[in-house]
Short mmCIF file of C-alpha atoms in Angstrom, two decimals:
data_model
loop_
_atom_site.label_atom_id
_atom_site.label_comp_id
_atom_site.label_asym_id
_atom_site.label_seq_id
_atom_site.Cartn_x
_atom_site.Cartn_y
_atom_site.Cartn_z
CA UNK A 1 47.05 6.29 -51.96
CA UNK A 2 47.48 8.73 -49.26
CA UNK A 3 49.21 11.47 -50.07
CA UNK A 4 51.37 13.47 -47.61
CA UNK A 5 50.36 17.24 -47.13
CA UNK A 6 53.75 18.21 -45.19
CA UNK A 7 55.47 19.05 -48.80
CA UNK A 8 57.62 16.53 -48.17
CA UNK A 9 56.27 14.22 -50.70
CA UNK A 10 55.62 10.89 -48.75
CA UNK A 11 53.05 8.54 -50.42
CA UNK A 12 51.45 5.71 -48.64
CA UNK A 13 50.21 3.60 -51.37
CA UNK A 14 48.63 -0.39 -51.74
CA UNK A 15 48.71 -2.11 -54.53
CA UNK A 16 46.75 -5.14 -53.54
CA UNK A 17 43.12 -4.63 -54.01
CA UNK A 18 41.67 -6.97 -51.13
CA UNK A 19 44.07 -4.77 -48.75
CA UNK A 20 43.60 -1.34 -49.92
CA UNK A 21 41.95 0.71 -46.74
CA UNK A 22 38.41 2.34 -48.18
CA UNK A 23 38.49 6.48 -48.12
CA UNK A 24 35.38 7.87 -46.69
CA UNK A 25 35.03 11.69 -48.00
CA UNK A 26 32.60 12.33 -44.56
CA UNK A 27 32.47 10.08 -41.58
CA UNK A 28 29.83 11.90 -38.61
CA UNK A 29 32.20 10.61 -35.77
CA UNK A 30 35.18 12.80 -37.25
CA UNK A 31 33.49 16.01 -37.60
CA UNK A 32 32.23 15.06 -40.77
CA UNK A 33 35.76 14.85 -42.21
CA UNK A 34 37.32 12.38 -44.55
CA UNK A 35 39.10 8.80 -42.92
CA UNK A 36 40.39 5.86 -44.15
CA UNK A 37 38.92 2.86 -42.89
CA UNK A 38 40.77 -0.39 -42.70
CA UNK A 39 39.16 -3.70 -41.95
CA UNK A 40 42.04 -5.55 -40.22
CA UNK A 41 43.52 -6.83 -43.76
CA UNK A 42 44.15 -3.26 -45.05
CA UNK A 43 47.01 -1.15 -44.82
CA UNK A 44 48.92 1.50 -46.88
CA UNK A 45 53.08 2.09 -46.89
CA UNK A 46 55.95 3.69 -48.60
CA UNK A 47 57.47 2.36 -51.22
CA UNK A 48 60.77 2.17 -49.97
CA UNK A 49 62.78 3.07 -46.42
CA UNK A 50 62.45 7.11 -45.78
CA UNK A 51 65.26 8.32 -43.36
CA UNK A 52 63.03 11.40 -42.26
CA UNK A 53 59.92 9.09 -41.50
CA UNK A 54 62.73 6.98 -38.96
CA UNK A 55 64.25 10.22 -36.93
CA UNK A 56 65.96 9.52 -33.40
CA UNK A 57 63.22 11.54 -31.36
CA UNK A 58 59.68 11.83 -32.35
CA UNK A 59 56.44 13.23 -31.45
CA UNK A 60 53.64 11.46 -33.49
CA UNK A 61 49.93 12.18 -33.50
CA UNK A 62 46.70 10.16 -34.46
CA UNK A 63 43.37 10.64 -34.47
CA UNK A 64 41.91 7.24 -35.26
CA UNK A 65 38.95 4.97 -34.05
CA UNK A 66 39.06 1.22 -33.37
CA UNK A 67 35.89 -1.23 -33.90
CA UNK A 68 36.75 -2.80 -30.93
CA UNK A 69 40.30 -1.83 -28.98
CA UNK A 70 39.46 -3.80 -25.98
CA UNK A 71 42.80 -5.26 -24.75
CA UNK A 72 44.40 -5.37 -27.97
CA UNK A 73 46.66 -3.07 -29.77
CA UNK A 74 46.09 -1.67 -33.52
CA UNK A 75 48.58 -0.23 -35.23
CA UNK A 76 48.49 3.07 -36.95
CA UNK A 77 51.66 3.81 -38.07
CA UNK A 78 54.92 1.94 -38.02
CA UNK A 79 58.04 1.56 -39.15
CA UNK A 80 59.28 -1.36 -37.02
CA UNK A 81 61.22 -4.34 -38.05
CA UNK A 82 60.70 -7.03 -35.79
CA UNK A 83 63.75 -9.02 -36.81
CA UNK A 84 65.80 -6.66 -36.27
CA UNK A 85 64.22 -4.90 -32.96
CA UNK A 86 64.47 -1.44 -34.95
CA UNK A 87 62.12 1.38 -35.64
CA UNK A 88 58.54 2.28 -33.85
CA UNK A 89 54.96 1.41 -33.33
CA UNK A 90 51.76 3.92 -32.75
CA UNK A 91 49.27 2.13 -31.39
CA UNK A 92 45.33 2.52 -30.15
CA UNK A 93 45.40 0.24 -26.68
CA UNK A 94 43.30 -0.78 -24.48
CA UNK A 95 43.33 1.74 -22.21
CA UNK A 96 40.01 3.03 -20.56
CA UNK A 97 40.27 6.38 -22.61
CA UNK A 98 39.75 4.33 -25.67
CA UNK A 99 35.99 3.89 -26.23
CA UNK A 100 35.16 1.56 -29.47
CA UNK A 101 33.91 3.39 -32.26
CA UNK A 102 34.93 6.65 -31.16
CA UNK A 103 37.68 8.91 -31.77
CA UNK A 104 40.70 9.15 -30.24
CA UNK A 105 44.41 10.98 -30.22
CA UNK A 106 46.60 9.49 -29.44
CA UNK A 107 50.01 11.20 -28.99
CA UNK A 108 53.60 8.91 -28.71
CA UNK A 109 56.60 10.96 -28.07
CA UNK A 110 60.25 9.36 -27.75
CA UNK A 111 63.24 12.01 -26.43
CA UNK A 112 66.69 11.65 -25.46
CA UNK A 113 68.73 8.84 -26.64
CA UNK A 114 70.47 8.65 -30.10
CA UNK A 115 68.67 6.71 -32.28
CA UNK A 116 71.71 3.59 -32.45
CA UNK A 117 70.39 1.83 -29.19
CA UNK A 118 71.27 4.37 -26.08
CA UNK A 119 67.98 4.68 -23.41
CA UNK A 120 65.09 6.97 -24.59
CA UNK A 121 62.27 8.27 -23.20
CA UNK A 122 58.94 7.29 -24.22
CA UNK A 123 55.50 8.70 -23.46
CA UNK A 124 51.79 7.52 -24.22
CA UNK A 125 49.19 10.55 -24.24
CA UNK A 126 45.58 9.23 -25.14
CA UNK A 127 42.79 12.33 -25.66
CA UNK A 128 45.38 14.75 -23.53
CA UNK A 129 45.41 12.62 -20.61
CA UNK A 130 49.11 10.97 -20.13
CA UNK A 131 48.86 6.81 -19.97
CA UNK A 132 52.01 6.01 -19.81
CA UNK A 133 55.93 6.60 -19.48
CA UNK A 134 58.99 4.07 -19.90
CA UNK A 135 62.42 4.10 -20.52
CA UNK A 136 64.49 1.88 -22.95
CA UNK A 137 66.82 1.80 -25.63
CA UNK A 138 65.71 2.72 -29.19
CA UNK A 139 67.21 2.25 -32.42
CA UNK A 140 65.94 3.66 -35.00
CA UNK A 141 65.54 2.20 -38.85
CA UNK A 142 68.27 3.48 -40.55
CA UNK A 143 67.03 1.05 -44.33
CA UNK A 144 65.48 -1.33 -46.15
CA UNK A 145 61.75 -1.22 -43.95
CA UNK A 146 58.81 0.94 -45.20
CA UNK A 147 56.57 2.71 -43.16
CA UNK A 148 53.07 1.62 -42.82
CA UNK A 149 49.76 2.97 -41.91
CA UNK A 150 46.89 0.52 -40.71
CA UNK A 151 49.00 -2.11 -39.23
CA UNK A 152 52.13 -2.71 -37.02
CA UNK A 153 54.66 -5.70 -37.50
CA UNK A 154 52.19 -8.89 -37.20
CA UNK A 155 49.09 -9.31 -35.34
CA UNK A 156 48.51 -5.46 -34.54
CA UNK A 157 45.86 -4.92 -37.56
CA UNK A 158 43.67 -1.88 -37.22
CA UNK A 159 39.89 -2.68 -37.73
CA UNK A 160 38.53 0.71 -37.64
CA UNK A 161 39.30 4.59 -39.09
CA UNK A 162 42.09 7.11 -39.21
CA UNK A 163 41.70 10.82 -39.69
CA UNK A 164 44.90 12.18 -39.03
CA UNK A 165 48.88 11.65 -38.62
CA UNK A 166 51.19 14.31 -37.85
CA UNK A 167 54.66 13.29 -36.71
CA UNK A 168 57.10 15.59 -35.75
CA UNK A 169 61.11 14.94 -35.70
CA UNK A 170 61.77 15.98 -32.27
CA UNK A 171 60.38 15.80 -29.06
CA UNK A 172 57.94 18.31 -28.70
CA UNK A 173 57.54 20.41 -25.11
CA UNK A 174 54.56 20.35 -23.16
CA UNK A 175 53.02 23.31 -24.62
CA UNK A 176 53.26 22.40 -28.07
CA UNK A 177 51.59 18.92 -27.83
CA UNK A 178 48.91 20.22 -25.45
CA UNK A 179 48.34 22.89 -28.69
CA UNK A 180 48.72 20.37 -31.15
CA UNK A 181 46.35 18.02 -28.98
CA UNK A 182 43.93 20.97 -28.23
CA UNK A 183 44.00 21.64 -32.40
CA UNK A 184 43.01 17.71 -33.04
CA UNK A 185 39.94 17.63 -30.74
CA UNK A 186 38.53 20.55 -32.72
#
């Protein structure tokens, strides 16, 4: 399991043993500080739907390291239900600041909008350097889905390590993320 440090008591648990992520105590590309590693078939998630895990605005961060991103997209974190076209994904892409094997953050923030479908605002930040911006509408999972760490909805299975999550349930300001960002390289 991993065990929320927030206070807020979130647990990210598997049951399965063939997909239960491996916990590394020390891993040299992190500082020498603990990940879980996934293999593409591994993934942790909440036992049941948590409203404050599915806010209308967000600010998440990641540090995590992909095998291989190349042009795909692993997921960290999610709480998206495909059927239903509700909730969010975190992602490492394929961007250029993406090296394989190597740490990254990688910081999604979604502002404005309500939550129940009205346009938001949604920003990509990979290690501090802005990737990309869009606009559409976002509805947020208000039951029934889990949230889950080491894969998004389908294909978008992480083979590689995670260090850190921190989400936040607003949209932080510029300053904030750049110290939160600035915090995470260290």
């Amino acid at each position: 399991s991993w065990v929320d440090e927030s206070g807020n008591g979130h647990e990210f648990v598997q049951g399965t043993a063939s997909a239960k992520p491996t916990y590394r105590v020390s891993d040299a590309d992190f500082n020498n500080k603990p990940v879980v590693d996934c293999d593409g078939g591994d993934s942790l998630a909440t036992a049941a739907f948590t409203a404050d895990l599915n806010p209308s605005q967000f600010t998440i961060f990641t540090v995590a390291a992909s095998a291989g991103p190349g042009a795909n997209w692993q997921g960290i974190i999610s709480s998206r239900d495909n059927s239903a076209f509700k909730g969010y994904n975190h992602f490492l892409t394929g961007t250029s600041d993406v090296v394989a094997n190597k740490p990254a953050s990688v910081t999604s923030v979604l502002s404005g909008g309500d939550g129940a479908g009205a346009s938001a605002s949604k920003t990509l930040r990979v290690n501090g350097i802005q990737e990309a911006t869009a606009s559409s509408n976002f509805h947020k999972m208000t039951a029934t889905q889990s949230t889950t760490v080491g894969l998004a909805p389908s294909a978008f299975k992480l083979t590689g390590q995670i260090a850190e999550i921190i989400m936040y349930n607003r949209s932080l300001t510029t300053s904030e993320i750049h110290e939160v960002e600035s915090y995470l390289s260290q």
